[in-house]
Tab-separated table of C-alpha atoms in Angstrom:
chain	number	residue	atom	x	y	z
A	23	MET	CA	13.934	0.255	16.608
A	24	PHE	CA	13.044	1.506	13.029
A	25	LEU	CA	11.105	4.377	11.626
A	26	ASP	CA	8.410	3.816	9.078
A	27	SER	CA	9.446	6.379	6.155
A	28	GLY	CA	11.004	6.981	3.096
A	29	ASP	CA	11.399	10.788	4.221
A	30	ILE	CA	14.894	11.133	4.919
A	31	LYS	CA	14.908	14.773	6.420
A	32	GLN	CA	11.756	13.220	8.529
A	33	TYR	CA	14.139	10.772	9.940
A	34	LYS	CA	16.755	13.386	10.617
A	35	ASN	CA	14.212	14.976	13.238
A	36	PHE	CA	14.325	12.167	15.394
A	37	GLU	CA	17.869	11.224	14.942
A	38	ASN	CA	19.129	13.082	18.517
A	39	ILE	CA	16.664	10.874	20.394
A	40	GLY	CA	18.873	7.966	20.215
A	41	VAL	CA	15.978	5.613	19.393
A	42	PHE	CA	15.771	4.682	16.267
A	43	LYS	CA	18.649	2.403	13.793
A	44	GLY	CA	17.142	3.504	10.369
A	45	ILE	CA	14.221	3.085	8.299
A	46	THR	CA	12.064	0.597	6.641
A	47	THR	CA	9.830	1.627	3.511
A	48	ASN	CA	7.309	-0.029	1.298
A	49	PRO	CA	5.628	0.767	-1.785
A	50	SER	CA	2.582	1.750	0.331
A	51	ILE	CA	4.676	4.424	2.726
A	52	LEU	CA	6.435	5.794	-0.517
A	53	PHE	CA	3.122	6.122	-2.239
A	54	LYS	CA	1.633	8.427	0.701
A	55	GLU	CA	4.955	10.485	1.166
A	56	MET	CA	5.159	10.678	-2.728
A	57	ILE	CA	8.972	9.547	-2.865
A	58	GLN	CA	10.953	7.404	-5.137
A	59	ARG	CA	12.762	4.152	-4.065
A	60	GLU	CA	15.791	5.595	-5.983
A	61	ASN	CA	15.256	8.771	-4.435
A	62	VAL	CA	15.088	7.171	-0.829
A	63	LEU	CA	18.237	4.936	-1.371
A	64	ASN	CA	20.048	7.965	-2.811
A	65	ASP	CA	19.236	10.214	0.141
A	66	PHE	CA	20.141	7.544	2.579
A	67	SER	CA	23.448	6.990	0.792
A	68	LYS	CA	24.237	10.524	2.175
A	69	GLU	CA	23.236	9.907	6.019
A	70	ASN	CA	25.239	8.138	8.388
A	71	LEU	CA	22.055	5.475	9.117
A	72	SER	CA	22.698	1.840	9.837
A	73	TYR	CA	20.126	0.318	7.893
A	74	ILE	CA	17.364	1.192	5.409
A	75	PHE	CA	14.991	-1.663	4.239
A	76	VAL	CA	13.679	-1.671	0.786
A	77	GLN	CA	10.661	-3.824	-0.408
A	78	LEU	CA	11.267	-5.526	-3.695
A	79	THR	CA	8.181	-5.197	-6.056
A	80	GLY	CA	6.407	-7.913	-8.101
A	81	LYS	CA	4.211	-11.017	-7.066
A	82	THR	CA	6.597	-14.109	-8.779
A	83	TYR	CA	10.174	-15.176	-8.307
A	84	LYS	CA	11.070	-14.005	-11.530
A	85	GLU	CA	9.604	-10.621	-11.081
A	86	MET	CA	11.266	-9.831	-7.612
A	87	LYS	CA	14.496	-11.599	-9.308
A	88	ILE	CA	14.492	-8.914	-11.895
A	89	ASP	CA	13.951	-6.074	-9.294
A	90	TYR	CA	16.363	-7.064	-6.861
A	91	ASP	CA	19.092	-7.178	-9.628
A	92	ASN	CA	17.682	-3.793	-10.670
A	93	VAL	CA	18.183	-2.646	-6.836
A	94	ARG	CA	21.737	-4.204	-6.355
A	95	ARG	CA	22.630	-2.157	-9.705
A	96	SER	CA	22.007	0.672	-7.845
A	97	VAL	CA	24.806	3.230	-7.739
A	98	ASN	CA	23.668	3.675	-3.866
A	99	PHE	CA	23.432	0.016	-3.004
A	100	ASN	CA	25.530	-1.153	0.021
A	101	GLU	CA	25.796	-3.593	2.832
A	102	LYS	CA	23.358	-1.085	4.991
A	103	VAL	CA	20.740	-1.816	2.324
A	104	GLY	CA	17.906	-4.353	3.483
A	105	ILE	CA	15.802	-6.495	1.004
A	106	LYS	CA	12.088	-7.093	1.983
A	107	ILE	CA	10.456	-9.866	0.576
A	108	PRO	CA	7.086	-11.516	1.654
A	109	ILE	CA	7.032	-14.794	2.990
A	110	ASN	CA	4.919	-16.873	0.758
A	111	MET	CA	6.258	-19.547	-2.170
A	112	GLU	CA	7.541	-17.509	-4.547
A	113	GLY	CA	9.342	-15.341	-1.928
A	114	LEU	CA	10.999	-18.200	0.116
A	115	LYS	CA	12.490	-19.523	-3.637
A	116	LEU	CA	13.881	-15.748	-3.761
A	117	ILE	CA	15.296	-15.719	-0.361
A	118	ASN	CA	17.109	-19.527	-0.802
A	119	HIS	CA	18.548	-17.902	-3.929
A	120	ILE	CA	19.845	-14.420	-2.334
A	121	LYS	CA	21.203	-16.179	0.715
A	122	LYS	CA	23.048	-18.823	-1.306
A	123	GLU	CA	24.473	-15.910	-3.623
A	124	ASN	CA	25.540	-13.850	-0.820
A	125	ARG	CA	25.025	-14.784	2.683
A	126	HIS	CA	25.513	-11.254	4.053
A	127	GLN	CA	22.613	-9.574	2.375
A	128	ILE	CA	20.277	-8.640	4.718
A	129	VAL	CA	16.731	-10.114	4.123
A	130	LEU	CA	13.653	-9.034	5.968
A	131	GLY	CA	10.643	-11.747	5.639
A	132	THR	CA	7.490	-9.306	5.456
A	133	ALA	CA	3.906	-9.685	5.258
A	134	LEU	CA	3.705	-12.352	8.312
A	135	TYR	CA	0.499	-13.198	9.735
A	136	THR	CA	1.275	-16.651	11.218
A	137	ALA	CA	3.965	-18.529	13.335
A	138	ILE	CA	4.438	-21.110	10.302
A	139	GLN	CA	5.699	-18.336	8.174
A	140	GLY	CA	7.897	-17.215	11.052
A	141	VAL	CA	9.440	-20.931	11.031
A	142	LEU	CA	9.811	-21.113	7.428
A	143	GLY	CA	11.100	-17.399	6.924
A	144	ALA	CA	13.701	-18.568	9.956
A	145	LYS	CA	14.514	-21.768	8.254
A	146	ALA	CA	14.997	-19.850	4.845
A	147	GLY	CA	17.583	-17.822	6.350
A	148	CYS	CA	15.770	-14.220	7.102
A	149	ASP	CA	17.433	-11.915	9.155
A	150	TYR	CA	14.309	-10.261	10.364
A	151	LEU	CA	10.470	-11.060	10.367
A	152	ALA	CA	8.371	-8.421	10.388
A	153	PHE	CA	4.672	-9.526	11.650
A	154	TYR	CA	1.784	-7.238	11.014
A	155	VAL	CA	0.419	-6.784	14.043
A	156	ASN	CA	-2.378	-4.362	13.829
A	157	ARG	CA	-3.520	-6.123	10.498
A	158	MET	CA	-3.363	-9.432	12.243
A	159	GLU	CA	-5.657	-8.281	15.229
A	160	SER	CA	-8.200	-6.785	12.581
A	161	ASN	CA	-8.144	-10.525	11.240
A	162	TYR	CA	-8.934	-11.958	14.469
A	163	ILE	CA	-4.988	-13.319	14.812
A	164	ASP	CA	-3.495	-13.045	18.039
A	165	PRO	CA	-0.613	-11.590	16.769
A	166	TYR	CA	1.349	-12.139	20.341
A	167	GLN	CA	0.765	-15.489	20.250
A	168	GLU	CA	2.057	-15.891	16.687
A	169	ILE	CA	5.141	-13.969	18.020
A	170	MET	CA	5.801	-15.917	20.890
A	171	ILE	CA	5.622	-19.248	19.185
A	172	THR	CA	7.671	-18.092	16.264
A	173	LYS	CA	10.519	-16.969	18.840
A	174	ASN	CA	10.320	-19.941	20.881
A	175	TYR	CA	11.265	-21.791	17.546
A	176	ILE	CA	14.125	-19.642	17.019
A	177	GLU	CA	15.381	-20.041	20.346
A	178	LEU	CA	15.157	-23.442	20.451
A	179	HIS	CA	16.808	-23.988	17.330
A	180	SER	CA	19.577	-21.282	17.829
A	181	LEU	CA	18.954	-19.263	15.086
A	182	SER	CA	20.012	-15.803	14.592
A	183	THR	CA	16.715	-14.209	12.956
A	184	LYS	CA	14.889	-11.451	14.859
A	185	ILE	CA	11.399	-10.711	15.000
A	186	MET	CA	10.403	-7.180	14.374
A	187	GLY	CA	6.843	-6.030	15.244
A	188	ALA	CA	4.944	-3.797	12.215
A	189	SER	CA	2.042	-2.405	11.464
A	190	PHE	CA	1.027	-0.599	14.752
A	191	LYS	CA	-1.912	1.253	15.341
A	192	ASN	CA	-1.410	2.495	18.952
A	193	PRO	CA	1.363	2.208	21.196
A	194	SER	CA	-0.322	-0.462	23.629
A	195	GLN	CA	0.622	-2.832	20.727
A	196	ILE	CA	4.037	-2.285	20.685
A	197	VAL	CA	4.663	-2.878	24.289
A	198	LYS	CA	2.587	-6.078	23.788
A	199	SER	CA	4.718	-7.204	20.688
A	200	LEU	CA	8.164	-6.452	22.530
A	201	ASN	CA	6.667	-8.584	25.721
A	202	ALA	CA	5.730	-11.266	23.710
A	203	GLY	CA	9.272	-12.106	22.096
A	204	ALA	CA	9.683	-9.180	19.190
A	205	ASP	CA	13.481	-8.089	19.181
A	206	THR	CA	12.514	-4.835	17.327
A	207	ILE	CA	9.911	-2.818	15.907
A	208	THR	CA	9.077	-0.542	13.031
A	209	MET	CA	6.589	2.571	13.742
A	210	SER	CA	5.410	5.309	11.858
A	211	PRO	CA	6.475	8.791	13.153
A	212	GLU	CA	2.675	9.300	14.179
A	213	ILE	CA	2.687	6.706	16.761
A	214	PHE	CA	6.175	7.481	17.921
A	215	GLN	CA	4.989	10.824	18.645
A	216	SER	CA	1.924	9.705	20.430
A	217	MET	CA	4.152	7.568	22.490
A	218	LEU	CA	5.577	10.620	24.313
A	219	SER	CA	2.431	12.467	24.092
A	220	ASN	CA	1.178	12.027	27.945
A	221	PRO	CA	-0.938	14.701	29.630
A	222	LEU	CA	0.069	12.987	32.789
A	223	VAL	CA	3.873	13.453	32.191
A	224	GLU	CA	3.178	17.173	31.166
A	225	GLU	CA	1.270	17.808	34.073
A	226	ALA	CA	3.786	16.355	36.247
A	227	ILE	CA	6.614	18.710	34.436
A	228	ASP	CA	4.858	21.751	34.969
A	229	GLN	CA	4.175	20.815	38.525
A	230	PHE	CA	8.222	20.583	39.300
A	231	GLU	CA	8.721	23.919	37.235
A	232	LYS	CA	6.072	25.807	39.617
A	233	ASP	CA	7.611	24.101	42.757
A	234	SER	CA	11.257	24.923	41.912
A	235	THR	CA	10.167	28.693	41.213
A	236	ASN	CA	8.106	29.132	44.349
A	237	LEU	CA	11.285	27.527	46.431
A	238	ALA	CA	13.760	30.106	44.267
A	239	GLU	CA	11.174	32.832	45.764
A	240	ARG	CA	11.222	31.713	49.109
A	241	ASN	CA	14.768	31.382	49.059
A	242	SER	CA	14.963	35.312	47.973
A	243	ILE	CA	12.961	36.294	50.494
A	244	ASP	CA	14.571	34.415	53.286
């Protein structure tokens, strides 16, 4: 699993849990946190994270290619830096170019709303495909059906592409995405914390502690 954040210090708060493999970022996340992409890469290079995904800027092949070259020239660029590219005509052109140039470059196809995007992204050589689950539901698209169709295609053709669920608003969407075939997910720190905030769990723990204390007191009397 991955954490939606460009704040390495925030990631470190969850590091000891053993759930997250790295972080995913995009311009919206970085704007929210007021962190520059270059600073994220610099901080990332100092930590022992498996992956960081950064999104290219630009709408055309040429614009995104220029940004990709800029990212690659960064002193902090390494094999752990994954590139996020939207799955549209211009994005597919760049994915094809990148994979021909360096097949080891990790590419995450992003902004997926349909299975056909997933099929095209997988054929183009994407290592990951990110479906925007909540945005799909908000636009009356069944994300779990689209994930399932894409997963079936990937398995049928023995492709190595992994499906990543993204854009969540509640833990239920995460569970449904994984059940539909998503290999991994990326979520905000807030969503992760909400997954572990269950009054029933806390109530059970409190009862365990109460019974343990009562048992100890009874044994001391006996």
